[in-house]
């Protein structure tokens, strides 16, 4: 239509340059929108392809994270050690099966709670002091902690460590192993050695 219009408005007898301009403008008016339409379609296709690639990457990454979380959780829950993680406010964000047994309730009930909400004041004060030492030092620290269970006091060798989000501390974790039998055996050995030493001294004095 626009090309025909160029001819209509450029009748015979008018200046050649006017005819050329009119007809070029008419063709330009046709081809520019056509080219723009093609470019828009290509752009839309490229954007759609980028979105599809991003969605696939997100889906793949989500699957990887879920797999990693599943493996991590399986390892944590089947560990014979007590394992927990706290945020900077001292609230539990992870409690494994052994920790559940020691605390006396399920992880769902303990998440978001502090040591003072889960244990007695005196015991909790000791745990929190250890936590604060870890945060201040910025490195893993070892200490022995005592938990009172149904069959009496149990001694745990505790390693607590800071957790960083990049360079900033984000919380801290703890791994605890029951060493009650070992400490009792060490105590029995020391008592036996003391008795033997006393017997040797008595024998020497007698002689």
XYZ file of N, CA and C in Angstrom:
621
model
N 0.839 -1.206 0.000
C 0.000 0.000 0.000
C 0.867 1.247 0.000
N 1.921 1.222 0.901
C 2.779 2.395 0.982
C 3.597 2.588 -0.281
N 4.013 1.465 -0.900
C 4.752 1.581 -2.180
C 3.858 2.196 -3.239
N 2.609 1.738 -3.311
C 1.661 2.306 -4.277
C 1.433 3.780 -3.994
N 1.379 4.098 -2.685
C 1.189 5.506 -2.327
C 2.358 6.339 -2.818
N 3.575 5.754 -2.783
C 4.750 6.469 -3.274
C 4.632 6.781 -4.741
N 4.078 5.844 -5.492
C 3.877 6.080 -6.917
C 2.782 7.117 -7.153
N 1.725 7.025 -6.379
C 0.599 7.951 -6.557
C 1.042 9.385 -6.325
N 1.838 9.570 -5.271
C 2.271 10.926 -4.950
C 3.528 11.349 -5.704
N 3.930 10.497 -6.635
C 5.062 10.838 -7.498
C 4.659 10.657 -8.962
N 3.705 11.428 -9.439
C 3.213 11.260 -10.821
C 4.269 11.680 -11.835
N 4.020 11.313 -13.072
C 4.924 11.689 -14.149
C 5.034 13.199 -14.237
N 6.200 13.642 -14.463
C 6.397 15.082 -14.665
C 6.977 15.789 -13.472
N 6.907 15.202 -12.301
C 7.490 15.854 -11.139
C 8.985 15.627 -11.165
N 9.694 16.316 -10.295
C 11.152 16.200 -10.272
C 11.576 14.775 -9.917
N 12.658 14.371 -10.577
C 13.130 12.991 -10.373
C 13.483 12.740 -8.922
N 14.108 13.722 -8.251
C 14.543 13.487 -6.869
C 13.368 13.327 -5.926
N 12.263 14.008 -6.279
C 11.057 13.854 -5.447
C 10.489 12.457 -5.606
N 10.496 11.977 -6.847
C 9.999 10.626 -7.108
C 10.830 9.598 -6.345
N 12.138 9.759 -6.426
C 13.038 8.808 -5.753
C 12.813 8.830 -4.242
N 12.750 10.039 -3.697
C 12.561 10.156 -2.249
C 11.253 9.531 -1.813
N 10.175 9.826 -2.526
C 8.860 9.293 -2.164
C 8.845 7.764 -2.189
N 9.460 7.227 -3.258
C 9.431 5.776 -3.391
C 10.353 5.096 -2.357
N 11.520 5.726 -2.081
C 12.415 5.171 -1.059
C 11.739 5.206 0.310
N 11.088 6.338 0.617
C 10.385 6.454 1.888
C 9.281 5.408 2.010
N 8.601 5.177 0.890
C 7.534 4.184 0.906
C 8.086 2.792 1.210
N 9.212 2.450 0.534
C 9.830 1.141 0.779
C 10.390 1.073 2.199
N 10.981 2.178 2.673
C 11.527 2.237 4.026
C 10.430 1.996 5.060
N 9.267 2.598 4.793
C 8.140 2.458 5.709
C 7.643 1.025 5.782
N 7.885 0.271 4.712
C 7.461 -1.135 4.707
C 8.500 -2.018 5.378
N 9.761 -1.831 5.016
C 10.805 -2.741 5.472
C 11.226 -2.526 6.915
N 11.225 -1.285 7.389
C 11.651 -1.045 8.771
C 10.764 -1.774 9.778
N 9.437 -1.625 9.686
C 8.586 -2.388 10.621
C 8.788 -3.893 10.512
N 9.003 -4.351 9.257
C 9.215 -5.780 9.061
C 10.488 -6.237 9.755
N 11.573 -5.452 9.592
C 12.835 -5.785 10.247
C 12.702 -5.722 11.760
N 12.005 -4.688 12.243
C 11.790 -4.560 13.682
C 11.015 -5.745 14.232
N 10.027 -6.189 13.490
C 9.231 -7.336 13.912
C 10.088 -8.587 14.003
N 10.966 -8.784 12.993
C 11.871 -9.933 13.004
C 12.804 -9.876 14.207
N 13.344 -8.660 14.486
C 14.254 -8.490 15.620
C 13.549 -8.761 16.947
N 12.315 -8.281 17.054
C 11.545 -8.518 18.275
C 11.310 -10.004 18.479
N 10.966 -10.708 17.407
C 10.735 -12.146 17.501
C 11.998 -12.872 17.938
N 13.147 -12.460 17.339
C 14.408 -13.090 17.715
C 14.748 -12.812 19.178
N 14.493 -11.566 19.597
C 14.768 -11.198 20.989
C 13.897 -12.005 21.944
N 12.616 -12.109 21.614
C 11.703 -12.886 22.440
C 12.145 -14.343 22.526
N 12.603 -14.872 21.377
C 13.064 -16.256 21.347
C 14.311 -16.431 22.205
N 15.225 -15.435 22.138
C 16.455 -15.499 22.938
C 16.134 -15.423 24.426
N 15.230 -14.504 24.787
C 14.839 -14.359 26.192
C 14.191 -15.633 26.705
N 13.335 -16.225 25.881
C 12.678 -17.471 26.272
C 13.711 -18.581 26.484
N 14.717 -18.627 25.587
C 15.765 -19.648 25.713
C 16.570 -19.420 26.995
N 16.886 -18.145 27.297
C 17.629 -17.824 28.524
C 16.820 -18.227 29.747
N 15.528 -17.904 29.735
C 14.664 -18.265 30.866
C 14.591 -19.775 31.059
N 14.490 -20.499 29.948
C 14.446 -21.959 30.036
C 15.740 -22.513 30.606
N 16.886 -21.936 30.165
C 18.183 -22.380 30.684
C 18.297 -22.095 32.182
N 17.848 -20.895 32.593
C 17.902 -20.533 34.010
C 17.019 -21.447 34.845
N 15.824 -21.723 34.348
C 14.918 -22.612 35.067
C 15.515 -24.006 35.210
N 16.185 -24.475 34.149
C 16.804 -25.801 34.204
C 17.950 -25.818 35.198
N 18.738 -24.721 35.200
C 19.850 -24.638 36.158
C 19.342 -24.617 37.591
N 18.282 -23.845 37.821
C 17.699 -23.779 39.162
C 17.182 -25.148 39.582
N 16.523 -25.829 38.657
C 15.997 -27.163 38.961
C 17.122 -28.139 39.268
N 18.192 -28.104 38.447
C 19.337 -29.002 38.671
C 20.017 -28.682 40.001
N 20.183 -27.377 40.279
C 20.840 -26.972 41.525
C 20.002 -27.366 42.737
N 18.688 -27.244 42.602
C 17.795 -27.630 43.700
C 17.902 -29.121 43.979
N 17.973 -29.915 42.925
C 18.124 -31.362 43.093
C 19.446 -31.691 43.780
N 20.518 -30.978 43.386
C 21.825 -31.208 44.004
C 21.796 -30.863 45.493
N 21.153 -29.734 45.815
C 21.067 -29.318 47.210
C 20.258 -30.304 48.041
N 19.148 -30.772 47.464
C 18.320 -31.748 48.171
C 19.086 -33.046 48.408
N 19.865 -33.447 47.407
C 20.664 -34.659 47.547
C 21.723 -34.477 48.627
N 22.396 -33.310 48.604
C 23.419 -33.027 49.615
C 22.810 -32.981 51.009
N 21.636 -32.344 51.120
C 20.957 -32.251 52.410
C 20.562 -33.636 52.915
N 20.097 -34.487 51.997
C 19.700 -35.843 52.378
C 20.901 -36.644 52.879
N 22.012 -36.549 52.146
C 23.222 -37.263 52.550
C 23.744 -36.740 53.889
N 23.762 -35.409 54.036
C 24.237 -34.795 55.278
C 23.372 -35.222 56.451
N 22.064 -35.199 56.237
C 21.141 -35.546 57.320
C 21.278 -37.011 57.711
N 21.459 -37.879 56.727
C 21.620 -39.301 57.012
C 22.879 -39.540 57.842
N 23.956 -38.857 57.478
C 25.209 -39.013 58.214
C 25.064 -38.492 59.644
N 24.437 -37.331 59.793
C 24.273 -36.727 61.111
C 23.403 -37.593 62.016
N 22.295 -38.074 61.476
C 21.352 -38.835 62.308
C 21.842 -40.234 62.652
N 22.759 -40.777 61.851
C 23.275 -42.115 62.146
C 24.623 -42.073 62.864
N 25.069 -40.881 63.184
C 26.319 -40.761 63.931
C 26.088 -41.138 65.394
N 27.024 -41.851 66.017
C 26.891 -42.180 67.448
C 27.161 -40.979 68.348
N 27.645 -39.883 67.748
C 27.953 -38.676 68.521
C 26.743 -37.758 68.588
N 26.705 -36.941 69.638
C 25.696 -35.895 69.732
C 26.158 -34.740 68.846
N 25.298 -34.325 67.934
C 25.644 -33.241 67.011
C 24.552 -32.192 67.043
N 24.960 -30.944 67.162
C 23.980 -29.856 67.114
C 24.606 -28.636 66.450
N 23.748 -27.743 65.982
C 24.171 -26.458 65.415
C 23.285 -25.372 66.020
N 23.909 -24.252 66.365
C 23.175 -23.107 66.910
C 23.447 -21.869 66.058
N 22.500 -20.917 66.100
C 22.755 -19.633 65.454
C 23.485 -18.725 66.444
N 23.762 -17.488 66.031
C 24.523 -16.582 66.889
C 23.780 -16.217 68.172
N 22.457 -16.385 68.158
C 21.667 -16.112 69.351
C 21.615 -17.286 70.310
N 22.329 -18.375 69.965
C 22.336 -19.542 70.837
C 21.137 -20.443 70.667
N 20.339 -20.232 69.613
C 19.148 -21.054 69.364
C 19.519 -22.244 68.470
N 19.011 -23.402 68.829
C 19.318 -24.607 68.063
C 18.665 -24.569 66.681
N 19.478 -24.867 65.663
C 18.962 -24.951 64.292
C 19.073 -26.370 63.737
N 19.806 -27.226 64.439
C 19.907 -28.641 64.058
C 20.186 -29.462 65.313
N 19.463 -30.562 65.449
C 19.650 -31.479 66.576
C 19.543 -32.896 66.023
N 20.593 -33.705 66.178
C 20.505 -35.057 65.632
C 19.837 -36.020 66.622
N 19.753 -37.268 66.230
C 19.003 -38.244 67.018
C 19.578 -38.435 68.422
N 20.907 -38.491 68.540
C 21.525 -38.660 69.859
C 21.237 -37.439 70.725
N 21.298 -36.252 70.111
C 21.001 -35.026 70.853
C 19.545 -35.008 71.308
N 18.662 -35.529 70.472
C 17.252 -35.634 70.867
C 17.113 -36.482 72.129
N 17.832 -37.594 72.160
C 17.754 -38.501 73.307
C 18.263 -37.820 74.572
N 19.366 -37.083 74.435
C 19.936 -36.401 75.596
C 19.028 -35.277 76.081
N 18.430 -34.551 75.123
C 17.576 -33.423 75.493
C 16.221 -33.877 76.017
N 15.790 -35.036 75.555
C 14.517 -35.561 76.034
C 13.323 -35.182 75.191
N 13.553 -34.576 74.045
C 12.430 -34.296 73.130
C 12.933 -34.208 71.697
N 11.970 -34.261 70.757
C 12.300 -34.323 69.337
C 12.887 -33.010 68.837
N 13.569 -33.117 67.709
C 14.209 -31.943 67.118
C 13.206 -30.814 66.873
N 12.013 -31.178 66.389
C 11.002 -30.166 66.081
C 10.657 -29.335 67.305
N 10.701 -29.953 68.461
C 10.380 -29.242 69.704
C 11.549 -28.386 70.193
N 12.769 -28.784 69.822
C 13.949 -28.073 70.308
C 14.430 -26.961 69.403
N 14.061 -27.016 68.115
C 14.523 -25.993 67.186
C 14.039 -24.611 67.619
N 14.956 -23.660 67.602
C 14.603 -22.298 67.997
C 14.743 -22.023 69.475
N 15.039 -23.061 70.250
C 15.194 -22.892 71.696
C 16.670 -22.759 72.064
N 16.928 -22.180 73.231
C 18.286 -22.021 73.739
C 18.598 -23.113 74.754
N 19.854 -23.181 75.163
C 20.255 -24.178 76.158
C 19.518 -23.972 77.475
N 19.273 -22.709 77.849
C 18.568 -22.433 79.106
C 17.117 -22.899 79.059
N 16.553 -22.983 77.856
C 15.176 -23.462 77.725
C 15.119 -24.989 77.689
N 16.258 -25.620 77.404
C 16.271 -27.068 77.261
C 16.872 -27.789 78.464
N 17.781 -27.114 79.178
C 18.480 -27.756 80.291
C 18.382 -26.880 81.538
N 18.822 -27.431 82.660
C 18.822 -26.676 83.898
C 19.756 -25.478 83.823
N 19.521 -24.507 84.688
C 20.277 -23.260 84.653
C 21.772 -23.483 84.815
N 22.159 -24.260 85.822
C 23.585 -24.464 86.096
C 24.282 -25.124 84.901
N 23.668 -26.184 84.375
C 24.267 -26.871 83.226
C 24.317 -25.948 82.011
N 23.205 -25.240 81.761
C 23.128 -24.355 80.603
C 24.168 -23.247 80.671
N 24.424 -22.733 81.874
C 25.438 -21.684 82.020
C 26.799 -22.172 81.538
N 27.119 -23.416 81.858
C 28.393 -23.986 81.412
C 28.453 -24.151 79.911
N 27.335 -24.631 79.312
C 27.301 -24.815 77.863
C 27.441 -23.478 77.147
N 26.730 -22.477 77.637
C 26.749 -21.154 76.990
C 28.132 -20.516 77.113
N 28.783 -20.704 78.264
C 30.133 -20.159 78.446
C 31.085 -20.761 77.419
N 30.944 -22.073 77.183
C 31.766 -22.742 76.173
C 31.463 -22.179 74.787
N 30.180 -21.969 74.505
C 29.782 -21.396 73.212
C 30.430 -20.022 73.004
N 30.373 -19.193 74.009
C 30.920 -17.838 73.895
C 32.435 -17.861 73.696
N 33.105 -18.787 74.338
C 34.552 -18.906 74.142
C 34.893 -19.257 72.700
N 34.058 -20.101 72.104
C 34.269 -20.480 70.705
C 34.094 -19.273 69.793
N 33.032 -18.489 70.027
C 32.779 -17.318 69.196
C 33.879 -16.273 69.351
N 34.371 -16.102 70.566
C 35.421 -15.108 70.803
C 36.737 -15.516 70.162
N 37.060 -16.805 70.256
C 38.331 -17.282 69.723
C 38.301 -17.448 68.205
N 37.117 -17.747 67.677
C 37.007 -17.971 66.235
C 37.608 -19.284 65.786
N 37.811 -20.208 66.716
C 38.372 -21.505 66.368
C 37.739 -22.607 67.221
N 37.961 -23.845 66.797
C 37.382 -24.984 67.509
C 38.036 -25.145 68.874
N 37.216 -25.466 69.872
C 37.702 -25.674 71.235
C 37.146 -26.987 71.779
N 37.936 -27.669 72.577
C 37.519 -28.932 73.178
C 37.317 -28.753 74.679
N 36.357 -29.474 75.191
C 36.059 -29.386 76.616
C 35.228 -30.594 77.013
N 35.296 -30.957 78.296
C 34.457 -32.046 78.810
C 33.209 -31.449 79.445
N 32.052 -32.004 79.109
C 30.780 -31.540 79.658
C 30.026 -32.731 80.239
N 29.268 -32.482 81.292
C 28.549 -33.550 81.987
C 27.046 -33.401 81.768
N 26.410 -34.500 81.347
C 24.961 -34.551 81.198
C 24.413 -35.566 82.199
N 23.326 -35.224 82.848
C 22.683 -36.151 83.779
C 21.591 -36.914 83.042
N 21.769 -38.211 82.894
C 20.802 -39.075 82.219
C 20.102 -39.959 83.234
N 19.253 -40.849 82.754
C 18.471 -41.708 83.649
C 19.357 -42.579 84.525
N 20.498 -43.007 83.985
C 21.385 -43.892 84.743
C 22.510 -43.136 85.443
N 22.391 -41.814 85.519
C 23.407 -41.034 86.229
C 24.123 -40.053 85.316
N 25.203 -39.475 85.831
C 25.964 -38.487 85.071
C 26.819 -39.152 84.005
N 26.832 -38.521 82.820
C 27.672 -38.993 81.715
C 28.606 -37.858 81.307
N 29.867 -38.211 81.094
C 30.863 -37.223 80.671
C 31.027 -37.288 79.150
N 30.974 -36.128 78.525
C 31.108 -36.054 77.074
C 32.332 -35.210 76.702
N 33.121 -35.721 75.756
C 34.203 -34.934 75.169
C 33.576 -34.100 74.062
N 33.560 -32.799 74.254
C 32.850 -31.899 73.345
C 33.818 -31.058 72.528
N 33.610 -31.050 71.231
C 34.339 -30.153 70.337
C 33.336 -29.184 69.734
N 33.512 -27.912 70.024
C 32.631 -26.892 69.449
C 33.436 -26.027 68.488
N 32.796 -25.610 67.415
C 33.515 -24.905 66.350
C 32.630 -23.808 65.755
N 33.236 -22.709 65.314
C 32.459 -21.635 64.701
C 32.073 -21.991 63.260
N 30.954 -21.464 62.812
C 30.506 -21.644 61.427
C 30.454 -20.264 60.788
N 31.106 -20.127 59.641
C 31.201 -18.828 58.985
C 30.377 -18.791 57.701
N 29.779 -17.627 57.451
C 29.119 -17.341 56.192
C 30.041 -16.396 55.437
N 30.972 -16.979 54.693
C 32.016 -16.169 54.095
C 33.063 -15.867 55.164
N 33.167 -14.598 55.538
C 34.123 -14.217 56.588
C 33.424 -13.873 57.892
N 32.107 -13.761 57.854
C 31.344 -13.391 59.040
C 30.833 -14.635 59.764
N 30.915 -14.657 61.102
C 30.370 -15.798 61.849
C 28.855 -15.879 61.701
N 28.357 -17.092 61.492
C 26.921 -17.292 61.308
C 26.323 -18.176 62.395
N 27.177 -18.799 63.184
C 26.701 -19.688 64.237
C 27.837 -20.585 64.689
N 27.498 -21.666 65.337
C 28.519 -22.608 65.778
C 27.893 -23.982 65.962
N 28.744 -24.987 65.869
C 28.266 -26.358 65.998
C 29.010 -27.081 67.097
N 28.479 -28.233 67.464
C 29.101 -29.036 68.502
C 29.002 -30.515 68.191
N 30.082 -31.234 68.445
C 30.110 -32.697 68.303
C 30.558 -33.259 69.646
N 29.748 -34.145 70.219
C 30.007 -34.646 71.567
C 30.009 -36.169 71.569
N 31.044 -36.729 72.177
C 31.154 -38.185 72.298
C 31.155 -38.579 73.765
N 30.361 -39.607 74.094
C 30.257 -40.087 75.467
C 31.545 -40.824 75.847
N 32.267 -40.281 76.807
C 33.519 -40.898 77.258
C 33.401 -41.351 78.713
N 32.161 -41.579 79.155
C 31.932 -41.954 80.555
C 32.701 -43.212 80.939
N 32.635 -44.251 80.122
C 33.331 -45.501 80.439
C 34.833 -45.275 80.511
N 35.341 -44.444 79.612
C 36.788 -44.184 79.619
C 37.206 -43.426 80.875
N 36.416 -42.410 81.245
C 36.764 -41.632 82.438
C 36.642 -42.486 83.698
N 35.626 -43.366 83.715
C 35.483 -44.251 84.870
C 36.655 -45.230 84.955
N 37.087 -45.724 83.789
C 38.233 -46.646 83.774
C 39.498 -45.914 84.202
N 39.667 -44.679 83.748
C 40.835 -43.884 84.158
C 40.825 -43.642 85.668
N 39.636 -43.338 86.198
C 39.512 -43.105 87.635
C 39.835 -44.367 88.425
N 39.305 -45.504 87.959
C 39.564 -46.776 88.636
C 41.050 -47.104 88.598
N 41.698 -46.801 87.469
C 43.134 -47.068 87.346
C 43.935 -46.200 88.313
N 43.576 -44.916 88.395
C 44.280 -44.025 89.317
C 44.091 -44.468 90.772
N 42.865 -44.875 91.090
C 42.600 -45.344 92.462
C 43.400 -46.607 92.761
N 43.485 -47.491 91.778
C 44.252 -48.719 91.967
C 45.734 -48.402 92.139
N 46.231 -47.456 91.346
C 47.645 -47.065 91.462
C 47.911 -46.424 92.819
N 46.960 -45.614 93.289
C 47.118 -44.976 94.599
C 47.150 -46.023 95.711
N 46.276 -47.014 95.617
C 46.246 -48.074 96.632
C 47.556 -48.863 96.614
N 48.046 -49.125 95.408
C 49.311 -49.865 95.295
C 50.464 -49.047 95.867
N 50.434 -47.751 95.594
C 51.483 -46.881 96.110
C 51.447 -46.829 97.633
N 50.241 -46.734 98.193
C 50.104 -46.708 99.654
C 50.571 -48.031 100.265
N 50.256 -49.119 99.591
C 50.673 -50.440 100.100
C 52.192 -50.561 100.080
N 52.822 -50.072 99.020
C 54.279 -50.116 98.916
C 54.935 -49.271 100.013
N 54.329 -48.094 100.278
C 54.878 -47.232 101.323
C 54.752 -47.909 102.694
N 53.594 -48.511 102.951
C 53.382 -49.200 104.233
C 54.361 -50.348 104.388
N 54.618 -51.041 103.289
C 55.556 -52.168 103.326
C 56.970 -51.683 103.633
N 57.333 -50.548 102.988
C 58.677 -49.999 103.197
C 58.858 -49.538 104.628
N 57.825 -48.907 105.172
C 57.903 -48.435 106.555
C 57.992 -49.619 107.526
N 57.298 -50.698 107.202
C 57.324 -51.872 108.075
C 58.694 -52.518 108.093
N 59.288 -52.545 106.878
C 60.610 -53.152 106.786
C 61.669 -52.234 107.384
